[in-house]
Amino acid sequence: MKERTFENQIELRDCVDFKVDSEKCLHCGLCVRDCAFKVLSLNNDGMPAMAHPEKCMRCQHCFAVCPVGAIAFDGVKAEEVPPVKDLDFPNAEQVSNWIKSRRSIRKFAEEDVDPAVLDKVLKLLANTPTGCNARALTFTCYPNRAAVKGFREAFLKAVEEHRNGAKLLPRWLAIPAIKLRKGGEDIFFRDASGILIVSSDETVPGVTTPREDVTIACSNFELLANANGIGTCWCGFLKLVQNEIPELLEKVAGIRRTTPFYAILFGKSAVKYARAAERGAYANIVYKH
């Protein structure tokens, strides 16, 4: 299977590797009906074929929907992917409990996250849905305390350079930054052992929802991290600081200043919560008939 990169994305759309096993195919047409962009059609023999490969966004719905695994897509055969019926899924109550007991972690343990566990979680983010299946997300990870220390130092240096350039900073940023430089409380990154910055390259052809893609990816990371015993906290402070200092992430992480992004702090939680918070009827639900 040819690796998908930003550079060959357009090329890939014109050379989709779509094969159908004629001995397995039921001629049911499920793949054709489920194709969102009418890329597939049945030929004279009743076999699915790519009528408009240039429209294919490589979502693999055809591959996934085939009940007998007759379709191979980009070199991947059905027998290489476990059938959904063989997978374990939590029931509705378990999912509800998971959502209700989810907490933002702002007190992290000293130990780093196991690199193997973190790598497994990050690789699963390839399954994050993106608008038009653009898949233009980048996951910039500072995986341990040593890496976070370097990021924090670069962050403070960028803030100080901005301030020294006779540019005023709001008190909520200037004072905590000075305190952090002096070894005080880290309200920006909460002494987390890791930081993940999710960004979307909106210059890639086909990217239509870069900010939404980033948000969904962050939510998926939080879900996967929590399931693997890793606490998380959405780092709104970094977003606010970037708004004040547009060149910040370009200096600190090499992320272009106009690139949509969000950051998640992560690490082993130093706090164990005994129960879920009670939200009551907080949700503002409006039914329209």
PDB file of C-alpha atoms in Angstrom:
ATOM      1  CA  MET A   1       0.000   0.000   0.000  1.00  0.00           C
ATOM      2  CA  LYS A   2       1.381   3.403  -0.974  1.00  0.00           C
ATOM      3  CA  GLU A   3       1.898   5.618   2.041  1.00  0.00           C
ATOM      4  CA  ARG A   4      -0.438   8.576   2.210  1.00  0.00           C
ATOM      5  CA  THR A   5       1.403  11.858   2.722  1.00  0.00           C
ATOM      6  CA  PHE A   6       0.428  15.475   2.275  1.00  0.00           C
ATOM      7  CA  GLU A   7       2.562  15.610  -0.882  1.00  0.00           C
ATOM      8  CA  ASN A   8       1.045  12.629  -2.688  1.00  0.00           C
ATOM      9  CA  GLN A   9      -2.559  13.123  -1.561  1.00  0.00           C
ATOM     10  CA  ILE A  10      -3.832  14.424  -4.917  1.00  0.00           C
ATOM     11  CA  GLU A  11      -1.893  11.746  -6.781  1.00  0.00           C
ATOM     12  CA  LEU A  12      -3.431   9.043  -4.593  1.00  0.00           C
ATOM     13  CA  ARG A  13      -6.952  10.108  -5.510  1.00  0.00           C
ATOM     14  CA  ASP A  14      -6.162   9.403  -9.147  1.00  0.00           C
ATOM     15  CA  CYS A  15      -4.656   5.952  -8.537  1.00  0.00           C
ATOM     16  CA  VAL A  16      -6.995   4.196  -6.122  1.00  0.00           C
ATOM     17  CA  ASP A  17      -6.179   0.496  -5.772  1.00  0.00           C
ATOM     18  CA  PHE A  18      -9.672  -1.045  -5.767  1.00  0.00           C
ATOM     19  CA  LYS A  19     -10.045  -4.770  -6.412  1.00  0.00           C
ATOM     20  CA  VAL A  20     -13.020  -7.122  -6.182  1.00  0.00           C
ATOM     21  CA  ASP A  21     -12.786 -10.896  -5.805  1.00  0.00           C
ATOM     22  CA  SER A  22     -15.276 -12.176  -8.388  1.00  0.00           C
ATOM     23  CA  GLU A  23     -15.576 -15.532  -6.623  1.00  0.00           C
ATOM     24  CA  LYS A  24     -16.639 -13.909  -3.349  1.00  0.00           C
ATOM     25  CA  CYS A  25     -18.762 -11.014  -4.650  1.00  0.00           C
ATOM     26  CA  LEU A  26     -22.517 -11.459  -4.083  1.00  0.00           C
ATOM     27  CA  HIS A  27     -23.452  -8.736  -6.612  1.00  0.00           C
ATOM     28  CA  CYS A  28     -25.596  -7.245  -3.836  1.00  0.00           C
ATOM     29  CA  GLY A  29     -24.659  -3.646  -4.647  1.00  0.00           C
ATOM     30  CA  LEU A  30     -24.205  -2.635  -0.995  1.00  0.00           C
ATOM     31  CA  CYS A  31     -20.861  -1.012  -1.751  1.00  0.00           C
ATOM     32  CA  VAL A  32     -22.359   0.993  -4.606  1.00  0.00           C
ATOM     33  CA  ARG A  33     -25.310   2.212  -2.547  1.00  0.00           C
ATOM     34  CA  ASP A  34     -23.126   3.213   0.416  1.00  0.00           C
ATOM     35  CA  CYS A  35     -20.654   5.208  -1.693  1.00  0.00           C
ATOM     36  CA  ALA A  36     -21.278   8.848  -0.733  1.00  0.00           C
ATOM     37  CA  PHE A  37     -19.852  10.351  -3.927  1.00  0.00           C
ATOM     38  CA  LYS A  38     -21.194   7.831  -6.462  1.00  0.00           C
ATOM     39  CA  VAL A  39     -17.690   6.654  -7.271  1.00  0.00           C
ATOM     40  CA  LEU A  40     -18.796   3.054  -7.763  1.00  0.00           C
ATOM     41  CA  SER A  41     -21.266   1.488 -10.145  1.00  0.00           C
ATOM     42  CA  LEU A  42     -22.136  -2.056 -11.210  1.00  0.00           C
ATOM     43  CA  ASN A  43     -20.739  -3.092 -14.580  1.00  0.00           C
ATOM     44  CA  ASN A  44     -22.468  -5.326 -17.120  1.00  0.00           C
ATOM     45  CA  ASP A  45     -21.447  -8.400 -15.140  1.00  0.00           C
ATOM     46  CA  GLY A  46     -22.994  -7.011 -11.962  1.00  0.00           C
ATOM     47  CA  MET A  47     -19.569  -6.400 -10.445  1.00  0.00           C
ATOM     48  CA  PRO A  48     -18.745  -3.144  -8.621  1.00  0.00           C
ATOM     49  CA  ALA A  49     -16.236  -0.984 -10.458  1.00  0.00           C
ATOM     50  CA  MET A  50     -14.809   2.505 -10.075  1.00  0.00           C
ATOM     51  CA  ALA A  51     -16.684   4.712 -12.513  1.00  0.00           C
ATOM     52  CA  HIS A  52     -15.269   7.971 -11.102  1.00  0.00           C
ATOM     53  CA  PRO A  53     -11.997   7.288  -9.244  1.00  0.00           C
ATOM     54  CA  GLU A  54     -11.180  10.992  -9.200  1.00  0.00           C
ATOM     55  CA  LYS A  55     -14.064  11.515  -6.752  1.00  0.00           C
ATOM     56  CA  CYS A  56     -12.899   8.860  -4.296  1.00  0.00           C
ATOM     57  CA  MET A  57     -12.021  10.258  -0.870  1.00  0.00           C
ATOM     58  CA  ARG A  58     -10.659   6.889   0.312  1.00  0.00           C
ATOM     59  CA  CYS A  59     -13.143   6.538   3.173  1.00  0.00           C
ATOM     60  CA  GLN A  60     -13.153   2.728   2.692  1.00  0.00           C
ATOM     61  CA  HIS A  61     -16.905   2.485   3.252  1.00  0.00           C
ATOM     62  CA  CYS A  62     -17.060   0.031   0.345  1.00  0.00           C
ATOM     63  CA  PHE A  63     -14.377  -2.092   1.994  1.00  0.00           C
ATOM     64  CA  ALA A  64     -16.128  -1.982   5.375  1.00  0.00           C
ATOM     65  CA  VAL A  65     -19.693  -2.640   4.198  1.00  0.00           C
ATOM     66  CA  CYS A  66     -18.996  -5.723   2.061  1.00  0.00           C
ATOM     67  CA  PRO A  67     -20.565  -8.640   3.985  1.00  0.00           C
ATOM     68  CA  VAL A  68     -18.273 -11.289   2.470  1.00  0.00           C
ATOM     69  CA  GLY A  69     -14.992  -9.371   2.309  1.00  0.00           C
ATOM     70  CA  ALA A  70     -14.764  -9.395  -1.471  1.00  0.00           C
ATOM     71  CA  ILE A  71     -13.144  -5.958  -1.713  1.00  0.00           C
ATOM     72  CA  ALA A  72      -9.460  -5.132  -1.306  1.00  0.00           C
ATOM     73  CA  PHE A  73      -8.630  -1.434  -0.975  1.00  0.00           C
ATOM     74  CA  ASP A  74      -5.176   0.102  -1.355  1.00  0.00           C
ATOM     75  CA  GLY A  75      -3.610  -3.321  -0.968  1.00  0.00           C
ATOM     76  CA  VAL A  76      -5.481  -4.197   2.232  1.00  0.00           C
ATOM     77  CA  LYS A  77      -7.570  -7.361   2.090  1.00  0.00           C
ATOM     78  CA  ALA A  78     -10.644  -7.986   4.224  1.00  0.00           C
ATOM     79  CA  GLU A  79      -9.052 -10.940   6.012  1.00  0.00           C
ATOM     80  CA  GLU A  80      -6.405  -8.574   7.401  1.00  0.00           C
ATOM     81  CA  VAL A  81      -9.056  -6.616   9.345  1.00  0.00           C
ATOM     82  CA  PRO A  82     -11.155  -8.252  12.109  1.00  0.00           C
ATOM     83  CA  PRO A  83     -14.911  -8.358  11.411  1.00  0.00           C
ATOM     84  CA  VAL A  84     -16.930  -5.998  13.588  1.00  0.00           C
ATOM     85  CA  LYS A  85     -18.931  -8.936  14.943  1.00  0.00           C
ATOM     86  CA  ASP A  86     -15.744 -10.341  16.488  1.00  0.00           C
ATOM     87  CA  LEU A  87     -14.880  -7.149  18.383  1.00  0.00           C
ATOM     88  CA  ASP A  88     -15.779  -6.313  21.980  1.00  0.00           C
ATOM     89  CA  PHE A  89     -17.814  -3.162  22.609  1.00  0.00           C
ATOM     90  CA  PRO A  90     -18.945  -1.505  25.864  1.00  0.00           C
ATOM     91  CA  ASN A  91     -22.693  -1.397  26.385  1.00  0.00           C
ATOM     92  CA  ALA A  92     -24.711   1.827  26.564  1.00  0.00           C
ATOM     93  CA  GLU A  93     -24.581   2.036  30.365  1.00  0.00           C
ATOM     94  CA  GLN A  94     -20.803   1.594  30.416  1.00  0.00           C
ATOM     95  CA  VAL A  95     -20.332   4.361  27.862  1.00  0.00           C
ATOM     96  CA  SER A  96     -22.667   6.618  29.861  1.00  0.00           C
ATOM     97  CA  ASN A  97     -20.709   5.965  33.059  1.00  0.00           C
ATOM     98  CA  TRP A  98     -17.454   6.709  31.263  1.00  0.00           C
ATOM     99  CA  ILE A  99     -18.697  10.078  30.038  1.00  0.00           C
ATOM    100  CA  LYS A 100     -20.174  11.055  33.413  1.00  0.00           C
ATOM    101  CA  SER A 101     -17.033  10.141  35.368  1.00  0.00           C
ATOM    102  CA  ARG A 102     -14.604  11.903  33.021  1.00  0.00           C
ATOM    103  CA  ARG A 103     -12.645  14.645  34.830  1.00  0.00           C
ATOM    104  CA  SER A 104     -10.046  17.229  33.800  1.00  0.00           C
ATOM    105  CA  ILE A 105      -6.774  16.423  35.572  1.00  0.00           C
ATOM    106  CA  ARG A 106      -4.737  19.352  36.901  1.00  0.00           C
ATOM    107  CA  LYS A 107      -2.644  17.444  39.433  1.00  0.00           C
ATOM    108  CA  PHE A 108      -0.228  15.040  37.775  1.00  0.00           C
ATOM    109  CA  ALA A 109       2.032  12.364  39.266  1.00  0.00           C
ATOM    110  CA  GLU A 110       5.791  12.641  38.816  1.00  0.00           C
ATOM    111  CA  GLU A 111       6.164   9.508  36.714  1.00  0.00           C
ATOM    112  CA  ASP A 112       6.132   9.653  32.921  1.00  0.00           C
ATOM    113  CA  VAL A 113       3.591   7.793  30.828  1.00  0.00           C
ATOM    114  CA  ASP A 114       4.774   4.408  29.554  1.00  0.00           C
ATOM    115  CA  PRO A 115       6.141   5.127  26.022  1.00  0.00           C
ATOM    116  CA  ALA A 116       4.622   1.928  24.610  1.00  0.00           C
ATOM    117  CA  VAL A 117       1.159   2.809  25.922  1.00  0.00           C
ATOM    118  CA  LEU A 118       1.428   6.378  24.630  1.00  0.00           C
ATOM    119  CA  ASP A 119       2.580   5.166  21.208  1.00  0.00           C
ATOM    120  CA  LYS A 120      -0.387   2.789  21.006  1.00  0.00           C
ATOM    121  CA  VAL A 121      -2.808   5.609  21.824  1.00  0.00           C
ATOM    122  CA  LEU A 122      -1.259   8.015  19.315  1.00  0.00           C
ATOM    123  CA  LYS A 123      -1.333   5.459  16.498  1.00  0.00           C
ATOM    124  CA  LEU A 124      -5.033   4.836  17.124  1.00  0.00           C
ATOM    125  CA  LEU A 125      -5.671   8.516  16.347  1.00  0.00           C
ATOM    126  CA  ALA A 126      -5.322   7.581  12.674  1.00  0.00           C
ATOM    127  CA  ASN A 127      -8.961   6.483  13.040  1.00  0.00           C
ATOM    128  CA  THR A 128     -10.105  10.028  13.837  1.00  0.00           C
ATOM    129  CA  PRO A 129     -12.762  11.144  11.329  1.00  0.00           C
ATOM    130  CA  THR A 130     -11.932  14.278   9.348  1.00  0.00           C
ATOM    131  CA  GLY A 131     -14.000  16.372   6.934  1.00  0.00           C
ATOM    132  CA  CYS A 132     -13.919  14.804   3.441  1.00  0.00           C
ATOM    133  CA  ASN A 133     -11.454  12.283   4.904  1.00  0.00           C
ATOM    134  CA  ALA A 134      -8.702  14.862   4.383  1.00  0.00           C
ATOM    135  CA  ARG A 135      -6.572  13.384   7.184  1.00  0.00           C
ATOM    136  CA  ALA A 136      -4.261  16.395   7.320  1.00  0.00           C
ATOM    137  CA  LEU A 137      -3.736  16.255  11.074  1.00  0.00           C
ATOM    138  CA  THR A 138      -0.344  16.415  12.753  1.00  0.00           C
ATOM    139  CA  PHE A 139       0.189  15.185  16.319  1.00  0.00           C
ATOM    140  CA  THR A 140       3.153  16.974  17.899  1.00  0.00           C
ATOM    141  CA  CYS A 141       3.914  15.142  21.130  1.00  0.00           C
ATOM    142  CA  TYR A 142       6.132  16.055  24.064  1.00  0.00           C
ATOM    143  CA  PRO A 143       6.030  12.598  25.672  1.00  0.00           C
ATOM    144  CA  ASN A 144       7.833  13.038  28.987  1.00  0.00           C
ATOM    145  CA  ARG A 145       8.922  15.556  31.605  1.00  0.00           C
ATOM    146  CA  ALA A 146      12.275  16.197  29.927  1.00  0.00           C
ATOM    147  CA  ALA A 147      10.534  17.137  26.672  1.00  0.00           C
ATOM    148  CA  VAL A 148       7.929  19.260  28.481  1.00  0.00           C
ATOM    149  CA  LYS A 149      10.717  21.094  30.320  1.00  0.00           C
ATOM    150  CA  GLY A 150      12.248  22.066  26.979  1.00  0.00           C
ATOM    151  CA  PHE A 151       8.859  23.158  25.646  1.00  0.00           C
ATOM    152  CA  ARG A 152       8.166  25.210  28.782  1.00  0.00           C
ATOM    153  CA  GLU A 153      11.551  26.936  28.512  1.00  0.00           C
ATOM    154  CA  ALA A 154      10.969  27.796  24.842  1.00  0.00           C
ATOM    155  CA  PHE A 155       7.471  29.023  25.730  1.00  0.00           C
ATOM    156  CA  LEU A 156       8.780  31.358  28.452  1.00  0.00           C
ATOM    157  CA  LYS A 157      11.548  32.623  26.178  1.00  0.00           C
ATOM    158  CA  ALA A 158       9.012  33.498  23.466  1.00  0.00           C
ATOM    159  CA  VAL A 159       6.811  35.306  26.000  1.00  0.00           C
ATOM    160  CA  GLU A 160       9.796  37.263  27.340  1.00  0.00           C
ATOM    161  CA  GLU A 161      10.998  38.208  23.855  1.00  0.00           C
ATOM    162  CA  HIS A 162       7.532  39.493  23.075  1.00  0.00           C
ATOM    163  CA  ARG A 163       7.429  41.517  26.304  1.00  0.00           C
ATOM    164  CA  ASN A 164      10.958  42.865  25.813  1.00  0.00           C
ATOM    165  CA  GLY A 165       9.918  44.122  22.404  1.00  0.00           C
ATOM    166  CA  ALA A 166       7.915  46.830  24.201  1.00  0.00           C
ATOM    167  CA  LYS A 167       4.678  44.950  23.586  1.00  0.00           C
ATOM    168  CA  LEU A 168       2.211  45.004  26.437  1.00  0.00           C
ATOM    169  CA  LEU A 169       0.919  41.726  27.786  1.00  0.00           C
ATOM    170  CA  PRO A 170      -2.303  41.260  29.775  1.00  0.00           C
ATOM    171  CA  ARG A 171      -1.865  40.671  33.511  1.00  0.00           C
ATOM    172  CA  TRP A 172      -3.274  37.129  33.277  1.00  0.00           C
ATOM    173  CA  LEU A 173      -0.302  36.240  31.071  1.00  0.00           C
ATOM    174  CA  ALA A 174       2.532  38.476  32.265  1.00  0.00           C
ATOM    175  CA  ILE A 175       2.323  37.790  36.015  1.00  0.00           C
ATOM    176  CA  PRO A 176       1.982  33.961  35.842  1.00  0.00           C
ATOM    177  CA  ALA A 177       4.838  33.853  33.316  1.00  0.00           C
ATOM    178  CA  ILE A 178       7.105  35.811  35.669  1.00  0.00           C
ATOM    179  CA  LYS A 179       6.152  33.547  38.584  1.00  0.00           C
ATOM    180  CA  LEU A 180       6.797  30.436  36.504  1.00  0.00           C
ATOM    181  CA  ARG A 181      10.223  31.734  35.495  1.00  0.00           C
ATOM    182  CA  LYS A 182      11.031  32.121  39.194  1.00  0.00           C
ATOM    183  CA  GLY A 183      10.018  28.529  39.879  1.00  0.00           C
ATOM    184  CA  GLY A 184       6.464  29.266  40.945  1.00  0.00           C
ATOM    185  CA  GLU A 185       3.200  27.541  40.112  1.00  0.00           C
ATOM    186  CA  ASP A 186       2.769  26.380  36.529  1.00  0.00           C
ATOM    187  CA  ILE A 187      -0.789  27.427  35.704  1.00  0.00           C
ATOM    188  CA  PHE A 188      -0.098  27.103  31.977  1.00  0.00           C
ATOM    189  CA  PHE A 189       0.849  23.421  31.786  1.00  0.00           C
ATOM    190  CA  ARG A 190      -0.062  22.214  35.300  1.00  0.00           C
ATOM    191  CA  ASP A 191       3.242  20.329  35.681  1.00  0.00           C
ATOM    192  CA  ALA A 192       1.937  17.705  33.272  1.00  0.00           C
ATOM    193  CA  SER A 193       4.365  15.011  32.207  1.00  0.00           C
ATOM    194  CA  GLY A 194       3.301  15.303  28.572  1.00  0.00           C
ATOM    195  CA  ILE A 195       1.771  17.678  26.034  1.00  0.00           C
ATOM    196  CA  LEU A 196       0.055  16.810  22.759  1.00  0.00           C
ATOM    197  CA  ILE A 197      -0.534  19.552  20.184  1.00  0.00           C
ATOM    198  CA  VAL A 198      -2.991  18.592  17.453  1.00  0.00           C
ATOM    199  CA  SER A 199      -2.870  20.763  14.337  1.00  0.00           C
ATOM    200  CA  SER A 200      -4.444  20.660  10.886  1.00  0.00           C
ATOM    201  CA  ASP A 201      -2.704  21.805   7.723  1.00  0.00           C
ATOM    202  CA  GLU A 202      -5.490  23.751   6.024  1.00  0.00           C
ATOM    203  CA  THR A 203      -3.290  24.284   2.938  1.00  0.00           C
ATOM    204  CA  VAL A 204      -3.665  20.609   1.993  1.00  0.00           C
ATOM    205  CA  PRO A 205      -6.169  20.111  -0.866  1.00  0.00           C
ATOM    206  CA  GLY A 206      -9.464  18.729   0.390  1.00  0.00           C
ATOM    207  CA  VAL A 207      -9.269  20.147   3.916  1.00  0.00           C
ATOM    208  CA  THR A 208     -12.668  21.691   4.640  1.00  0.00           C
ATOM    209  CA  THR A 209     -13.066  21.536   8.429  1.00  0.00           C
ATOM    210  CA  PRO A 210      -9.608  21.964  10.010  1.00  0.00           C
ATOM    211  CA  ARG A 211     -10.770  23.299  13.399  1.00  0.00           C
ATOM    212  CA  GLU A 212     -13.447  20.681  13.775  1.00  0.00           C
ATOM    213  CA  ASP A 213     -10.971  17.958  12.805  1.00  0.00           C
ATOM    214  CA  VAL A 214      -8.599  19.125  15.544  1.00  0.00           C
ATOM    215  CA  THR A 215     -11.361  19.141  18.161  1.00  0.00           C
ATOM    216  CA  ILE A 216     -12.545  15.639  17.284  1.00  0.00           C
ATOM    217  CA  ALA A 217      -8.964  14.344  17.398  1.00  0.00           C
ATOM    218  CA  CYS A 218      -8.443  15.896  20.837  1.00  0.00           C
ATOM    219  CA  SER A 219     -11.654  14.290  22.084  1.00  0.00           C
ATOM    220  CA  ASN A 220     -10.541  10.922  20.733  1.00  0.00           C
ATOM    221  CA  PHE A 221      -7.140  11.291  22.385  1.00  0.00           C
ATOM    222  CA  GLU A 222      -8.799  12.098  25.699  1.00  0.00           C
ATOM    223  CA  LEU A 223     -11.065   9.059  25.425  1.00  0.00           C
ATOM    224  CA  LEU A 224      -8.229   6.703  24.469  1.00  0.00           C
ATOM    225  CA  ALA A 225      -5.830   8.168  27.023  1.00  0.00           C
ATOM    226  CA  ASN A 226      -8.331   7.841  29.868  1.00  0.00           C
ATOM    227  CA  ALA A 227      -9.070   4.247  28.842  1.00  0.00           C
ATOM    228  CA  ASN A 228      -5.347   3.530  29.202  1.00  0.00           C
ATOM    229  CA  GLY A 229      -5.010   5.126  32.643  1.00  0.00           C
ATOM    230  CA  ILE A 230      -3.708   8.480  31.398  1.00  0.00           C
ATOM    231  CA  GLY A 231      -5.233  11.691  32.776  1.00  0.00           C
ATOM    232  CA  THR A 232      -5.839  14.660  30.474  1.00  0.00           C
ATOM    233  CA  CYS A 233      -6.657  18.365  30.522  1.00  0.00           C
ATOM    234  CA  TRP A 234      -7.490  20.615  27.590  1.00  0.00           C
ATOM    235  CA  CYS A 235      -4.892  23.399  27.570  1.00  0.00           C
ATOM    236  CA  GLY A 236      -6.951  26.504  26.846  1.00  0.00           C
ATOM    237  CA  PHE A 237      -4.171  28.721  28.185  1.00  0.00           C
ATOM    238  CA  LEU A 238      -1.897  27.869  25.247  1.00  0.00           C
ATOM    239  CA  LYS A 239      -4.650  28.913  22.846  1.00  0.00           C
ATOM    240  CA  LEU A 240      -5.141  32.212  24.694  1.00  0.00           C
ATOM    241  CA  VAL A 241      -1.404  32.930  24.708  1.00  0.00           C
ATOM    242  CA  GLN A 242      -1.192  32.170  20.983  1.00  0.00           C
ATOM    243  CA  ASN A 243      -3.934  34.746  20.413  1.00  0.00           C
ATOM    244  CA  GLU A 244      -1.779  37.327  22.219  1.00  0.00           C
ATOM    245  CA  ILE A 245       1.513  36.224  20.628  1.00  0.00           C
ATOM    246  CA  PRO A 246       0.721  34.915  17.106  1.00  0.00           C
ATOM    247  CA  GLU A 247       4.311  33.824  16.474  1.00  0.00           C
ATOM    248  CA  LEU A 248       4.439  31.716  19.656  1.00  0.00           C
ATOM    249  CA  LEU A 249       3.941  28.193  18.324  1.00  0.00           C
ATOM    250  CA  GLU A 250       5.991  28.922  15.229  1.00  0.00           C
ATOM    251  CA  LYS A 251       8.942  29.681  17.507  1.00  0.00           C
ATOM    252  CA  VAL A 252       8.285  26.979  20.065  1.00  0.00           C
ATOM    253  CA  ALA A 253       7.002  24.016  18.052  1.00  0.00           C
ATOM    254  CA  GLY A 254       7.492  24.886  14.382  1.00  0.00           C
ATOM    255  CA  ILE A 255       3.728  25.137  13.821  1.00  0.00           C
ATOM    256  CA  ARG A 256       2.757  27.894  11.389  1.00  0.00           C
ATOM    257  CA  ARG A 257       0.984  30.758  13.144  1.00  0.00           C
ATOM    258  CA  THR A 258      -2.220  30.484  11.101  1.00  0.00           C
ATOM    259  CA  THR A 259      -2.555  26.729  11.618  1.00  0.00           C
ATOM    260  CA  PRO A 260      -5.649  25.617  13.571  1.00  0.00           C
ATOM    261  CA  PHE A 261      -4.543  23.743  16.699  1.00  0.00           C
ATOM    262  CA  TYR A 262      -5.357  22.746  20.247  1.00  0.00           C
ATOM    263  CA  ALA A 263      -3.257  21.218  23.019  1.00  0.00           C
ATOM    264  CA  ILE A 264      -3.954  18.497  25.558  1.00  0.00           C
ATOM    265  CA  LEU A 265      -1.949  18.067  28.752  1.00  0.00           C
ATOM    266  CA  PHE A 266      -1.532  14.476  29.854  1.00  0.00           C
ATOM    267  CA  GLY A 267       0.085  12.267  32.466  1.00  0.00           C
ATOM    268  CA  LYS A 268      -0.639   9.939  35.348  1.00  0.00           C
ATOM    269  CA  SER A 269      -3.242  11.510  37.617  1.00  0.00           C
ATOM    270  CA  ALA A 270      -2.192  12.348  41.171  1.00  0.00           C
ATOM    271  CA  VAL A 271      -5.870  12.500  42.170  1.00  0.00           C
ATOM    272  CA  LYS A 272      -8.366   9.663  42.414  1.00  0.00           C
ATOM    273  CA  TYR A 273     -12.008  10.739  42.190  1.00  0.00           C
ATOM    274  CA  ALA A 274     -14.504   8.766  44.256  1.00  0.00           C
ATOM    275  CA  ARG A 275     -17.564   9.510  42.149  1.00  0.00           C
ATOM    276  CA  ALA A 276     -18.877  11.386  39.119  1.00  0.00           C
ATOM    277  CA  ALA A 277     -19.977  15.014  39.323  1.00  0.00           C
ATOM    278  CA  GLU A 278     -23.741  15.498  39.240  1.00  0.00           C
ATOM    279  CA  ARG A 279     -24.795  17.766  36.377  1.00  0.00           C
ATOM    280  CA  GLY A 280     -28.534  17.306  36.831  1.00  0.00           C
ATOM    281  CA  ALA A 281     -30.666  18.845  34.095  1.00  0.00           C
ATOM    282  CA  TYR A 282     -27.818  21.080  32.950  1.00  0.00           C
ATOM    283  CA  ALA A 283     -28.132  20.238  29.245  1.00  0.00           C
ATOM    284  CA  ASN A 284     -30.183  22.808  27.332  1.00  0.00           C
ATOM    285  CA  ILE A 285     -32.187  20.547  25.021  1.00  0.00           C
ATOM    286  CA  VAL A 286     -34.609  22.009  22.484  1.00  0.00           C
ATOM    287  CA  TYR A 287     -36.844  19.650  20.486  1.00  0.00           C
ATOM    288  CA  LYS A 288     -38.357  21.049  17.298  1.00  0.00           C
ATOM    289  CA  HIS A 289     -41.427  19.456  15.733  1.00  0.00           C
TER     290      HIS A 289
END
